[in-house]
Each structure stands twice: as structure tokens, then as C-alpha cells.
mmCIF file of C-alpha atoms in Angstrom:
data_model
loop_
_atom_site.group_PDB
_atom_site.id
_atom_site.type_symbol
_atom_site.label_atom_id
_atom_site.label_comp_id
_atom_site.label_asym_id
_atom_site.label_seq_id
_atom_site.Cartn_x
_atom_site.Cartn_y
_atom_site.Cartn_z
ATOM 1 C CA MET Y 1 9.890 -5.478 20.515
ATOM 2 C CA GLN Y 2 7.517 -2.324 20.917
ATOM 3 C CA THR Y 3 7.986 -1.570 17.334
ATOM 4 C CA LYS Y 4 7.277 -5.091 16.160
ATOM 5 C CA LYS Y 5 4.048 -4.772 18.639
ATOM 6 C CA MET Y 6 2.905 -1.586 17.060
ATOM 7 C CA PHE Y 7 3.331 -3.183 13.400
ATOM 8 C CA TYR Y 8 1.187 -5.946 14.344
ATOM 9 C CA ALA Y 9 -1.532 -3.751 15.657
ATOM 10 C CA ALA Y 10 -1.458 -1.509 12.701
ATOM 11 C CA ILE Y 11 -1.653 -4.904 10.532
ATOM 12 C CA SER Y 12 -4.413 -5.730 12.623
ATOM 13 C CA LEU Y 13 -6.487 -2.433 12.335
ATOM 14 C CA PHE Y 14 -5.862 -2.456 8.452
ATOM 15 C CA ILE Y 15 -7.386 -5.977 8.100
ATOM 16 C CA HIS Y 16 -10.153 -5.256 10.414
ATOM 17 C CA PHE Y 17 -11.137 -1.897 8.597
ATOM 18 C CA CYS Y 18 -10.763 -3.824 5.216
ATOM 19 C CA ILE Y 19 -13.280 -6.638 6.349
ATOM 20 C CA LEU Y 20 -15.460 -4.031 7.664
ATOM 21 C CA CYS Y 21 -15.653 -1.748 4.689
ATOM 22 C CA GLY Y 22 -16.309 -4.844 2.545
ATOM 23 C CA TYR Y 23 -12.755 -4.410 0.680
ATOM 24 C CA GLY Y 24 -10.772 -7.403 -0.240
ATOM 25 C CA VAL Y 25 -7.864 -8.045 2.320
ATOM 26 C CA PRO Y 26 -4.799 -8.540 0.677
ATOM 27 C CA GLY Y 27 -3.761 -12.255 0.471
ATOM 28 C CA PHE Y 28 -0.101 -11.724 1.436
ATOM 29 C CA LEU Y 29 -1.542 -10.045 4.903
ATOM 30 C CA LEU Y 30 -4.452 -12.489 5.582
ATOM 31 C CA PRO Y 31 -3.079 -16.263 5.653
ATOM 32 C CA THR Y 32 0.420 -15.101 6.773
ATOM 33 C CA TYR Y 33 -0.825 -12.619 9.708
ATOM 34 C CA LEU Y 34 -3.917 -14.548 10.620
ATOM 35 C CA LEU Y 35 -3.439 -18.024 10.299
ATOM 36 C CA GLN Y 36 0.509 -18.509 10.360
ATOM 37 C CA ARG Y 37 1.709 -16.379 13.313
ATOM 38 C CA SER Y 38 2.251 -18.142 16.479
ATOM 39 C CA SER Y 39 2.643 -14.916 18.553
ATOM 40 C CA ARG Y 40 0.384 -14.533 21.384
ATOM 41 C CA ILE Y 41 -0.197 -10.989 20.055
ATOM 42 C CA SER Y 42 -1.433 -12.002 16.827
ATOM 43 C CA TYR Y 43 -4.060 -14.197 18.198
ATOM 44 C CA SER Y 44 -5.314 -11.829 20.636
ATOM 45 C CA LEU Y 45 -5.649 -9.271 18.310
ATOM 46 C CA TYR Y 46 -7.656 -11.752 15.908
ATOM 47 C CA ASP Y 47 -9.983 -12.638 18.969
ATOM 48 C CA ASP Y 48 -10.453 -9.098 19.131
ATOM 49 C CA GLN Y 49 -11.243 -8.774 15.746
ATOM 50 C CA GLU Y 50 -13.743 -11.758 15.552
ATOM 51 C CA THR Y 51 -15.661 -10.217 18.608
ATOM 52 C CA ALA Y 52 -15.836 -6.682 16.254
ATOM 53 C CA ILE Y 53 -17.000 -8.448 13.060
ATOM 54 C CA THR Y 54 -19.576 -10.654 15.223
ATOM 55 C CA GLN Y 55 -20.979 -7.635 16.867
ATOM 56 C CA ARG Y 56 -21.186 -5.810 13.221
ATOM 57 C CA GLY Y 57 -22.659 -8.875 11.832
ATOM 58 C CA ALA Y 58 -25.542 -8.932 14.358
ATOM 59 C CA TYR Y 59 -26.161 -5.487 13.538
ATOM 60 C CA GLU Y 60 -26.261 -5.686 9.778
ATOM 61 C CA GLU Y 61 -28.830 -8.833 10.436
ATOM 62 C CA SER Y 62 -30.967 -6.471 12.661
ATOM 63 C CA ILE Y 63 -31.089 -3.713 10.167
ATOM 64 C CA MET Y 64 -31.663 -5.809 7.050
ATOM 65 C CA LYS Y 65 -35.124 -6.713 5.555
ATOM 66 C CA PRO Y 66 -36.018 -10.447 6.282
ATOM 67 C CA SER Y 67 -34.507 -12.408 3.651
ATOM 68 C CA ILE Y 68 -36.572 -15.051 1.374
ATOM 69 C CA PRO Y 69 -35.281 -18.689 0.544
ATOM 70 C CA LEU Y 70 -33.844 -18.642 -3.313
ATOM 71 C CA GLN Y 71 -35.779 -20.460 -5.411
ATOM 72 C CA PRO Y 72 -34.764 -22.560 -8.337
ATOM 73 C CA ASN Y 73 -34.377 -21.422 -11.559
ATOM 74 C CA LYS Y 74 -36.698 -23.614 -13.998
ATOM 75 C CA PRO Y 75 -35.731 -23.289 -17.569
ATOM 76 C CA ARG Y 76 -38.593 -24.240 -20.066
ATOM 77 C CA GLY Y 77 -38.201 -28.182 -20.660
ATOM 78 C CA SER Y 78 -35.913 -28.850 -17.926
ATOM 79 C CA GLY Y 79 -38.671 -30.787 -15.565
ATOM 80 C CA SER Y 80 -39.935 -29.541 -12.266
ATOM 81 C CA SER Y 81 -36.727 -29.225 -10.564
ATOM 82 C CA GLY Y 82 -34.443 -27.961 -13.143
ATOM 83 C CA GLY Y 83 -33.141 -31.078 -13.761
ATOM 84 C CA PHE Y 84 -33.780 -33.810 -16.500
ATOM 85 C CA GLY Y 85 -37.210 -35.535 -16.792
ATOM 86 C CA GLY Y 86 -37.745 -39.127 -18.197
ATOM 87 C CA ARG Y 87 -35.406 -40.814 -20.270
ATOM 88 C CA SER Y 88 -33.397 -39.066 -23.532
ATOM 89 C CA SER Y 89 -30.813 -39.672 -25.880
ATOM 90 C CA LYS Y 90 -27.193 -38.383 -25.250
ATOM 91 C CA GLY Y 91 -27.736 -35.873 -27.993
ATOM 92 C CA SER Y 92 -31.060 -34.152 -26.721
ATOM 93 C CA LYS Y 93 -29.651 -34.220 -23.320
ATOM 94 C CA THR Y 94 -26.553 -32.144 -24.424
ATOM 95 C CA SER Y 95 -28.775 -29.955 -26.296
ATOM 96 C CA ALA Y 96 -31.174 -29.620 -23.238
ATOM 97 C CA LEU Y 97 -27.791 -29.038 -20.865
ATOM 98 C CA LYS Y 98 -26.852 -25.776 -23.250
ATOM 99 C CA GLU Y 99 -30.354 -24.565 -23.243
ATOM 100 C CA GLN Y 100 -30.490 -24.630 -19.512
ATOM 101 C CA ALA Y 101 -27.047 -23.216 -19.213
ATOM 102 C CA LYS Y 102 -28.189 -20.149 -21.330
ATOM 103 C CA ALA Y 103 -31.022 -19.533 -19.114
ATOM 104 C CA HIS Y 104 -29.085 -19.848 -15.739
ATOM 105 C CA ALA Y 105 -26.114 -17.768 -17.143
ATOM 106 C CA GLN Y 106 -28.717 -14.922 -18.092
ATOM 107 C CA VAL Y 107 -30.059 -14.892 -14.639
ATOM 108 C CA LEU Y 108 -26.525 -14.650 -13.027
ATOM 109 C CA ARG Y 109 -25.633 -11.658 -15.326
ATOM 110 C CA GLN Y 110 -28.643 -10.097 -14.395
ATOM 111 C CA VAL Y 111 -28.931 -10.368 -10.459
ATOM 112 C CA GLY Y 112 -25.605 -12.411 -9.639
ATOM 113 C CA VAL Y 113 -27.107 -15.640 -7.911
ATOM 114 C CA VAL Y 114 -28.875 -18.515 -9.445
ATOM 115 C CA ARG Y 115 -30.145 -21.727 -8.021
ATOM 116 C CA ILE Y 116 -30.087 -25.025 -9.822
ATOM 117 C CA ASP Y 117 -31.549 -28.072 -8.281
ATOM 118 C CA ASP Y 118 -30.251 -31.957 -8.362
ATOM 119 C CA VAL Y 119 -26.829 -31.069 -9.657
ATOM 120 C CA LEU Y 120 -25.628 -34.255 -7.075
ATOM 121 C CA SER Y 121 -27.644 -37.365 -6.216
ATOM 122 C CA LYS Y 122 -28.667 -37.392 -2.752
ATOM 123 C CA THR Y 123 -26.705 -40.805 -2.197
ATOM 124 C CA LEU Y 124 -23.427 -38.905 -4.074
ATOM 125 C CA ALA Y 125 -24.197 -36.133 -1.611
ATOM 126 C CA ASP Y 126 -24.362 -38.226 1.470
ATOM 127 C CA GLU Y 127 -21.012 -40.006 0.467
ATOM 128 C CA LEU Y 128 -19.462 -36.664 0.145
ATOM 129 C CA ARG Y 129 -20.683 -35.348 3.280
ATOM 130 C CA GLU Y 130 -19.277 -38.413 5.196
ATOM 131 C CA PHE Y 131 -15.874 -37.967 3.400
ATOM 132 C CA VAL Y 132 -15.383 -34.361 4.359
ATOM 133 C CA TYR Y 133 -16.023 -34.736 7.953
ATOM 134 C CA MET Y 134 -13.785 -37.709 8.317
ATOM 135 C CA LEU Y 135 -11.387 -35.646 5.938
ATOM 136 C CA ARG Y 136 -11.834 -32.654 8.320
ATOM 137 C CA ASP Y 137 -11.117 -34.802 11.594
ATOM 138 C CA THR Y 138 -7.605 -36.317 10.047
ATOM 139 C CA ALA Y 139 -6.354 -32.904 8.735
ATOM 140 C CA LYS Y 140 -7.065 -31.092 12.092
ATOM 141 C CA THR Y 141 -4.526 -34.247 13.599
ATOM 142 C CA GLU Y 142 -2.210 -33.766 10.816
ATOM 143 C CA VAL Y 143 -1.815 -30.041 11.336
ATOM 144 C CA ALA Y 144 -1.695 -30.307 15.268
ATOM 145 C CA GLU Y 145 0.782 -33.094 14.978
ATOM 146 C CA GLN Y 146 2.906 -30.874 12.558
ATOM 147 C CA LYS Y 147 2.800 -33.592 10.019
ATOM 148 C CA VAL Y 148 1.535 -31.112 7.477
ATOM 149 C CA GLU Y 149 1.458 -27.402 6.961
ATOM 150 C CA ARG Y 150 -2.016 -25.803 7.756
ATOM 151 C CA ARG Y 151 -2.169 -24.251 4.178
ATOM 152 C CA HIS Y 152 -2.118 -27.854 2.736
ATOM 153 C CA ARG Y 153 -5.457 -28.683 4.282
ATOM 154 C CA PHE Y 154 -7.210 -25.275 5.481
ATOM 155 C CA ALA Y 155 -8.125 -22.025 3.657
ATOM 156 C CA ASP Y 156 -8.807 -18.763 5.295
ATOM 157 C CA VAL Y 157 -12.456 -18.025 6.514
ATOM 158 C CA LEU Y 158 -14.238 -15.172 7.895
ATOM 159 C CA LEU Y 159 -15.090 -15.614 11.124
ATOM 160 C CA ARG Y 160 -13.490 -18.926 11.850
ATOM 161 C CA ARG Y 161 -14.689 -19.888 15.286
ATOM 162 C CA ASN Y 162 -16.637 -22.899 14.602
ATOM 163 C CA ARG Y 163 -16.269 -22.625 10.948
ATOM 164 C CA CYS Y 164 -13.467 -24.084 8.713
ATOM 165 C CA ASP Y 165 -12.646 -24.218 4.934
ATOM 166 C CA LEU Y 166 -11.745 -27.374 4.043
ATOM 167 C CA THR Y 167 -9.662 -27.617 0.930
ATOM 168 C CA MET Y 168 -10.437 -30.865 -1.227
ATOM 169 C CA PRO Y 169 -8.010 -33.515 -2.756
ATOM 170 C CA LEU Y 170 -8.129 -35.121 -5.827
ATOM 171 C CA THR Y 171 -9.636 -38.734 -5.133
ATOM 172 C CA GLU Y 172 -11.754 -41.190 -6.812
ATOM 173 C CA LEU Y 173 -14.867 -39.750 -4.791
ATOM 174 C CA THR Y 174 -14.393 -36.118 -5.839
ATOM 175 C CA TYR Y 175 -13.766 -37.178 -9.412
ATOM 176 C CA ARG Y 176 -17.437 -38.623 -9.122
ATOM 177 C CA ALA Y 177 -18.553 -35.378 -7.719
ATOM 178 C CA LEU Y 178 -17.005 -33.277 -9.851
ATOM 179 C CA HIS Y 179 -18.072 -35.210 -12.837
ATOM 180 C CA ALA Y 180 -21.554 -34.931 -11.669
ATOM 181 C CA LEU Y 181 -21.260 -31.257 -11.041
ATOM 182 C CA LEU Y 182 -19.449 -30.077 -14.519
ATOM 183 C CA CYS Y 183 -20.308 -32.857 -16.909
ATOM 184 C CA GLU Y 184 -23.805 -34.079 -16.051
ATOM 185 C CA SER Y 185 -25.548 -30.992 -14.676
ATOM 186 C CA PRO Y 186 -26.075 -27.726 -16.197
ATOM 187 C CA VAL Y 187 -23.404 -26.003 -14.028
ATOM 188 C CA GLY Y 188 -20.422 -26.875 -16.266
ATOM 189 C CA ALA Y 189 -22.108 -25.452 -19.456
ATOM 190 C CA THR Y 190 -23.515 -22.639 -17.525
ATOM 191 C CA LEU Y 191 -19.733 -21.663 -16.394
ATOM 192 C CA GLN Y 192 -18.655 -21.960 -20.291
ATOM 193 C CA ASN Y 193 -21.162 -19.622 -21.102
ATOM 194 C CA LEU Y 194 -20.243 -17.157 -18.570
ATOM 195 C CA LEU Y 195 -16.331 -17.359 -18.719
ATOM 196 C CA GLY Y 196 -15.212 -19.619 -21.634
ATOM 197 C CA ASP Y 197 -13.821 -22.878 -21.760
ATOM 198 C CA ASP Y 198 -10.249 -21.547 -20.572
ATOM 199 C CA ALA Y 199 -12.009 -20.622 -17.185
ATOM 200 C CA VAL Y 200 -9.360 -21.442 -14.245
ATOM 201 C CA LEU Y 201 -10.159 -23.940 -11.627
ATOM 202 C CA TYR Y 202 -9.740 -21.192 -8.679
ATOM 203 C CA GLU Y 203 -11.275 -22.884 -5.682
ATOM 204 C CA PHE Y 204 -12.049 -26.583 -4.628
ATOM 205 C CA SER Y 205 -13.068 -26.840 -1.237
ATOM 206 C CA CYS Y 206 -15.624 -27.488 1.358
ATOM 207 C CA LEU Y 207 -17.140 -24.704 3.867
ATOM 208 C CA ILE Y 208 -18.192 -26.399 7.248
ATOM 209 C CA SER Y 209 -20.402 -24.453 9.749
ATOM 210 C CA GLU Y 210 -20.896 -25.858 13.365
ATOM 211 C CA PRO Y 211 -23.569 -25.233 15.718
ATOM 212 C CA GLY Y 212 -22.763 -21.841 17.379
ATOM 213 C CA SER Y 213 -20.783 -20.103 14.343
ATOM 214 C CA ASP Y 214 -21.669 -16.249 14.068
ATOM 215 C CA ARG Y 215 -23.203 -14.538 11.383
ATOM 216 C CA GLN Y 216 -20.775 -12.889 8.829
ATOM 217 C CA VAL Y 217 -20.869 -9.513 7.909
ATOM 218 C CA ILE Y 218 -21.834 -8.812 4.389
ATOM 219 C CA HIS Y 219 -18.997 -8.811 1.867
ATOM 220 C CA PRO Y 220 -18.222 -9.177 -1.595
ATOM 221 C CA ASP Y 221 -15.385 -11.965 -2.319
ATOM 222 C CA THR Y 222 -13.694 -9.497 -4.892
ATOM 223 C CA PRO Y 223 -13.684 -6.262 -6.011
ATOM 224 C CA ILE Y 224 -15.088 -4.787 -9.216
ATOM 225 C CA PHE Y 225 -12.808 -4.869 -11.946
ATOM 226 C CA GLY Y 226 -12.645 -2.121 -14.750
ATOM 227 C CA ASP Y 227 -14.959 1.095 -15.135
ATOM 228 C CA ASP Y 228 -18.197 -0.687 -15.944
ATOM 229 C CA ASN Y 229 -19.799 -4.277 -14.704
ATOM 230 C CA GLU Y 230 -18.983 -6.176 -17.545
ATOM 231 C CA ILE Y 231 -15.659 -7.984 -16.595
ATOM 232 C CA PRO Y 232 -16.865 -11.269 -14.210
ATOM 233 C CA VAL Y 233 -14.130 -12.170 -11.878
ATOM 234 C CA LEU Y 234 -15.074 -15.429 -10.162
ATOM 235 C CA TYR Y 235 -18.400 -17.576 -10.490
ATOM 236 C CA THR Y 236 -18.661 -19.865 -7.350
ATOM 237 C CA CYS Y 237 -20.998 -22.996 -6.917
ATOM 238 C CA PHE Y 238 -22.076 -23.899 -3.371
ATOM 239 C CA VAL Y 239 -23.622 -27.393 -3.105
ATOM 240 C CA SER Y 240 -25.443 -28.273 -0.184
ATOM 241 C CA LEU Y 241 -24.411 -31.682 1.305
ATOM 242 C CA GLN Y 242 -27.503 -31.943 3.451
ATOM 243 C CA ASP Y 243 -31.334 -30.577 3.411
ATOM 244 C CA MET Y 244 -30.511 -26.917 4.410
ATOM 245 C CA THR Y 245 -32.819 -25.409 7.262
ATOM 246 C CA GLN Y 246 -32.785 -21.801 7.819
ATOM 247 C CA ASP Y 247 -31.202 -22.006 11.430
ATOM 248 C CA MET Y 248 -28.190 -24.138 9.799
ATOM 249 C CA GLY Y 249 -26.466 -21.096 8.515
ATOM 250 C CA PRO Y 250 -27.344 -20.854 4.753
ATOM 251 C CA THR Y 251 -25.787 -17.931 2.979
ATOM 252 C CA CYS Y 252 -27.552 -14.901 2.618
ATOM 253 C CA TRP Y 253 -27.041 -13.198 -1.155
ATOM 254 C CA MET Y 254 -28.372 -9.645 -1.920
ATOM 255 C CA PRO Y 255 -29.231 -9.935 -5.536
ATOM 256 C CA ASP Y 256 -28.189 -6.773 -7.988
ATOM 257 C CA THR Y 257 -25.264 -6.044 -5.686
ATOM 258 C CA HIS Y 258 -22.602 -6.946 -8.209
ATOM 259 C CA THR Y 259 -22.329 -3.714 -9.656
ATOM 260 C CA LYS Y 260 -19.742 -0.817 -9.373
ATOM 261 C CA GLU Y 261 -22.901 1.523 -8.253
ATOM 262 C CA ALA Y 262 -23.491 -0.848 -5.253
ATOM 263 C CA HIS Y 263 -19.807 -1.136 -4.107
ATOM 264 C CA GLU Y 264 -19.514 2.346 -4.170
ATOM 265 C CA SER Y 265 -22.324 2.921 -1.570
ATOM 266 C CA PHE Y 266 -21.198 -0.129 0.372
ATOM 267 C CA GLN Y 267 -17.620 1.241 0.977
ATOM 268 C CA ILE Y 268 -19.021 4.739 2.293
ATOM 269 C CA GLU Y 269 -19.599 3.911 6.059
ATOM 270 C CA ILE Y 270 -19.864 7.613 7.187
ATOM 271 C CA PRO Y 271 -23.171 9.516 7.036
ATOM 272 C CA SER Y 272 -22.940 12.688 4.989
ATOM 273 C CA ASP Y 273 -25.241 15.391 3.428
ATOM 274 C CA GLY Y 274 -27.027 15.653 6.800
ATOM 275 C CA ASN Y 275 -28.086 12.113 6.623
ATOM 276 C CA THR Y 276 -27.952 10.020 9.850
ATOM 277 C CA VAL Y 277 -27.395 6.766 8.135
ATOM 278 C CA SER Y 278 -24.424 5.986 5.874
ATOM 279 C CA PRO Y 279 -24.822 4.641 2.348
ATOM 280 C CA LYS Y 280 -23.750 1.265 3.348
ATOM 281 C CA ASP Y 281 -26.396 0.936 6.161
ATOM 282 C CA GLN Y 282 -29.106 2.640 3.761
ATOM 283 C CA LEU Y 283 -28.145 -0.324 0.895
ATOM 284 C CA LEU Y 284 -28.570 -2.815 3.515
ATOM 285 C CA LYS Y 285 -31.685 -1.629 4.804
ATOM 286 C CA THR Y 286 -33.380 -1.266 1.520
ATOM 287 C CA LYS Y 287 -32.093 -4.100 -0.629
ATOM 288 C CA ASP Y 288 -33.621 -7.425 -0.500
ATOM 289 C CA SER Y 289 -31.811 -10.584 0.135
ATOM 290 C CA VAL Y 290 -32.150 -14.300 -0.551
ATOM 291 C CA LEU Y 291 -30.970 -17.396 1.699
ATOM 292 C CA GLY Y 292 -29.725 -20.420 0.249
ATOM 293 C CA VAL Y 293 -31.866 -22.692 1.890
ATOM 294 C CA LEU Y 294 -30.612 -25.573 -0.496
ATOM 295 C CA PRO Y 295 -31.906 -29.176 -0.367
ATOM 296 C CA LYS Y 296 -29.434 -31.859 -0.118
ATOM 297 C CA GLY Y 297 -27.583 -32.147 -3.898
ATOM 298 C CA CYS Y 298 -28.875 -28.595 -5.090
ATOM 299 C CA CYS Y 299 -26.419 -25.641 -5.203
ATOM 300 C CA GLY Y 300 -26.406 -21.798 -5.687
ATOM 301 C CA ILE Y 301 -23.969 -19.909 -8.220
ATOM 302 C CA PHE Y 302 -23.326 -16.655 -7.689
ATOM 303 C CA ASP Y 303 -20.924 -13.535 -8.938
ATOM 304 C CA SER Y 304 -17.961 -13.002 -6.463
ATOM 305 C CA ARG Y 305 -18.957 -9.429 -6.698
ATOM 306 C CA LEU Y 306 -21.775 -10.027 -5.152
ATOM 307 C CA LEU Y 307 -22.653 -9.018 -1.507
ATOM 308 C CA HIS Y 308 -23.236 -11.643 0.616
ATOM 309 C CA ALA Y 309 -22.566 -13.399 4.189
ATOM 310 C CA GLY Y 310 -22.785 -16.725 5.823
ATOM 311 C CA THR Y 311 -25.243 -16.556 8.484
ATOM 312 C CA ALA Y 312 -25.363 -17.847 12.261
ATOM 313 C CA ASN Y 313 -25.822 -21.670 12.826
ATOM 314 C CA ARG Y 314 -28.505 -21.793 15.494
ATOM 315 C CA SER Y 315 -29.242 -25.272 14.973
ATOM 316 C CA ASP Y 316 -27.857 -28.258 16.521
ATOM 317 C CA GLN Y 317 -26.396 -29.573 13.408
ATOM 318 C CA PRO Y 318 -23.081 -29.117 11.638
ATOM 319 C CA ARG Y 319 -23.669 -28.235 7.654
ATOM 320 C CA ALA Y 320 -21.589 -28.669 4.865
ATOM 321 C CA ILE Y 321 -21.037 -26.813 1.465
ATOM 322 C CA PHE Y 322 -18.925 -28.501 -1.254
ATOM 323 C CA TYR Y 323 -17.838 -25.940 -3.822
ATOM 324 C CA VAL Y 324 -16.010 -24.986 -6.584
ATOM 325 C CA SER Y 325 -14.917 -21.423 -8.078
ATOM 326 C CA PHE Y 326 -13.785 -20.451 -11.675
ATOM 327 C CA LYS Y 327 -11.725 -17.406 -12.408
ATOM 328 C CA ASN Y 328 -11.779 -15.123 -15.510
ATOM 329 C CA PRO Y 329 -8.649 -16.338 -17.599
ATOM 330 C CA LYS Y 330 -8.265 -12.901 -18.699
ATOM 331 C CA LEU Y 331 -7.490 -11.566 -15.043
ATOM 332 C CA GLY Y 332 -4.632 -12.315 -12.936
ATOM 333 C CA TYR Y 333 -5.110 -12.096 -9.053
ATOM 334 C CA PRO Y 334 -8.959 -11.596 -8.429
ATOM 335 C CA GLY Y 335 -8.345 -9.775 -4.892
ATOM 336 C CA ASN Y 336 -9.186 -12.976 -3.011
ATOM 337 C CA PRO Y 337 -6.732 -15.807 -1.671
ATOM 338 C CA ALA Y 338 -7.695 -19.093 -3.261
ATOM 339 C CA SER Y 339 -9.405 -21.894 -1.316
ATOM 340 C CA ILE Y 340 -7.719 -24.689 -2.810
ATOM 341 C CA ARG Y 341 -4.824 -26.941 -2.043
ATOM 342 C CA PRO Y 342 -1.543 -25.304 -3.150
ATOM 343 C CA ASP Y 343 -0.484 -28.369 -5.379
ATOM 344 C CA LEU Y 344 -3.926 -27.782 -7.313
ATOM 345 C CA SER Y 345 -3.576 -24.016 -7.662
ATOM 346 C CA GLY Y 346 -3.603 -22.736 -11.451
ATOM 347 C CA LYS Y 347 -3.298 -26.374 -12.703
ATOM 348 C CA LEU Y 348 -6.591 -26.901 -14.393
ATOM 349 C CA ASN Y 349 -9.065 -24.971 -16.761
ATOM 350 C CA LEU Y 350 -12.761 -25.912 -17.232
ATOM 351 C CA ARG Y 351 -12.256 -27.525 -20.753
ATOM 352 C CA GLN Y 352 -9.329 -29.791 -19.487
ATOM 353 C CA LEU Y 353 -11.132 -30.766 -16.377
ATOM 354 C CA GLN Y 354 -14.440 -31.799 -17.933
ATOM 355 C CA LYS Y 355 -12.167 -33.745 -20.633
ATOM 356 C CA GLU Y 356 -10.410 -35.611 -18.077
ATOM 357 C CA LEU Y 357 -13.490 -36.151 -15.909
ATOM 358 C CA LYS Y 358 -15.150 -37.817 -18.802
ATOM 359 C CA SER Y 359 -12.370 -39.925 -19.686
ATOM 360 C CA ILE Y 360 -12.404 -41.298 -15.831
ATOM 361 C CA HIS Y 361 -16.117 -41.857 -16.074
ATOM 362 C CA GLN Y 362 -15.637 -43.745 -19.364
ATOM 363 C CA GLY Y 363 -13.113 -45.977 -17.533
ATOM 364 C CA LYS Y 364 -10.192 -44.690 -19.509
ATOM 365 C CA GLY Y 365 -8.548 -43.064 -16.619
ATOM 366 C CA SER Y 366 -6.714 -39.719 -16.570
ATOM 367 C CA ILE Y 367 -2.733 -39.429 -16.747
ATOM 368 C CA ALA Y 368 -3.432 -35.585 -16.063
ATOM 369 C CA LEU Y 369 -5.254 -35.944 -12.824
ATOM 370 C CA ASP Y 370 -3.267 -39.074 -11.665
ATOM 371 C CA ALA Y 371 0.033 -36.792 -12.009
ATOM 372 C CA LEU Y 372 -1.596 -33.902 -9.801
ATOM 373 C CA ALA Y 373 -3.181 -36.656 -7.500
ATOM 374 C CA SER Y 374 0.303 -38.212 -7.153
ATOM 375 C CA LYS Y 375 2.122 -34.912 -5.822
ATOM 376 C CA GLN Y 376 -0.567 -33.992 -3.553
ATOM 377 C CA VAL Y 377 0.774 -33.330 -0.025
#
């Protein structure tokens, strides 16, 4: 028994070290150890980790320069909000989407994050928000009553007190949301520009932050692959389902940190060469950051290598972020467990998903998506 305790303690310290240093935590450790262990020891250790991480997050906030709101990217000809103005033919709209996508992709390659407005209508965002809160309550009950395993409803999230990562099912409503996002807004074409048609749907979920949730530590979602910065790993699209205010816990992104150079500095926590500040803290002190204070139905797309953190929700309102991630099809495991229901993992690429969503939108249905939906737990 003592050996087992020591083993769990060693694993706990290793995970804690990975999180604080900004390294990816091995997927086989994080979900198994932190979420599926029922032992009193594991939860006590996790509580200790959360306390340490919360303290580190507060310290990072104190040394970083004040963040400014992320502004929408407005390619020429896209209208005041980055969407479409006035009436246009199908052909001209498609052409405009492609042109906007090129501009958004260029910003993403350069700085690692871009804001695109009006990717969901406010009505659709309201519907989706109501749905995810109802789904969350149902999922909690199902898990508590052991009707379904937790992994079929929730994914892992850093600092889970007052936070949850609620994985999404395939339903008529989520079909409409995905169609609007990937087929009618510039998001789909932007992802195609960056990753190609074979990009794999890697995540399909909703992050919910309740009042009282603490600030996370700054971290990347994935490491750098290769010897340079030319291999993207994932691109994640966060869509706000309410008008976000600065006190509701918006995401803080650090532009230009999706690079090997930034990651190397970020991973050195000990001062050297007579300095009193570590390279990691020096990076946090000197780099600018932006906040995803997103209006309802607007999104931020970011490179998974970009340093970022969820901020504290100091408001009296919960906030919900609907999101999808697509993975570089040339890579295997990206270094971060996927927030997606197991029955959907690795089943769809961008081309297939867009094709099936368009078919549903046209009233023709989708045999492929219906087959996946029928197998959902």
C-alpha cells in the first residue's frame, strides 16, 4: 500500500511539473489518474495541485502587462463586422469567403490568433447556449447515477473547479451550428487554407466557466513539432454563446508565442546567468496579450501552440464557449487528449463534414452522420 501511495505521489508531482512548465501532460496519465481514480489519495493530491496551479495563475496575472481586447480581423470587402453585407449571389459569396479566409489564415500564421465576427447568428447562439446548459445538467446526473462513463460526457480541463469541458453530441441543433460555422462563415475555408481538406475533426465540445472559476496558468495546448515553426498541429475555434465581458473569464492569448523560440524560453523556470527572473517569467512580463472578449456568435481561432489561459470568472454569470478543433492530417497524436466523444474520435475530416452538413442543410439528410449519431452512447 505504501508503495502504491508513493507511485501515485510521483505521478502527481510529474503531472504538476508538466502543467506548471507548460509541457503537455501525457494523455494516458491525465484522464486515467485525475478523473477515473476513485481513491481518496488521488483526489487529495489533485486538490493540492489545483491550489498550487491557482496560486501560480494569480502570480502570472500579477506580472503580465494588462491585456487588450482582441479586435476583429476585417479583410477588405467583408463589411464592418467581417461578415457579409447586403445581398449577393452564391458564387460571389463563395468567392468572398475564400478571399476572407486567405486573410484570416495569414493572420493566424503570423500571430497565432484571429477574431472573426458573426459566425453564428445571435438566435442560433442563444439556442445552443440553452441546449448546452440543459445537456450539462443531464450529463452530470447520468454520470452521478453511473448510467454512463464520465469520458462519454466530459473531457479533462485544467482547473476543473467551477469549470467543465462538455463534449457535444450529433443532433439537429449541433448540425445547424456546425453548418453555419464551417459552411456559411469564413471559418471552414480558413481551416482548409491552413490544414487542407483532410484536416481531422479532433475536438467538438463546449467549455463552461461558472462564477468563481480561477485563472489558469499560461500554457500551450500542444508542443512544437519539427525543428522550425512550419508544422501546425491543431487550430481551435472558440465561439462565444453570449456577449462576453472582461470579468466573465475570457481566454487570454499571447500573440507570436506559437514558435520554438517562445516555447524554449517558456520551459525554463530557473533564473540563470546572474538574472533574478527566469526566462519563462521574463517572457510573461514582456509579451503583449489579448483577451477574447467576444460578442455573442463571434469567434477566436488560435494555433494550439500559442501560449494562452482561461482567465478567472469574477462575474455573477456563467459563460459558455462552443468549440471545434481540427488536426493536421500529417501528424499522429498531437500531445493533447481530445475533447470529443469517443464514438466520434477520428471519424470525420473537414471535407467529409462539410459535404454531409451541406446535404442535411439541403434537406437530403446524411447517411454517414446518421450512422455516427445512432452509435452515440
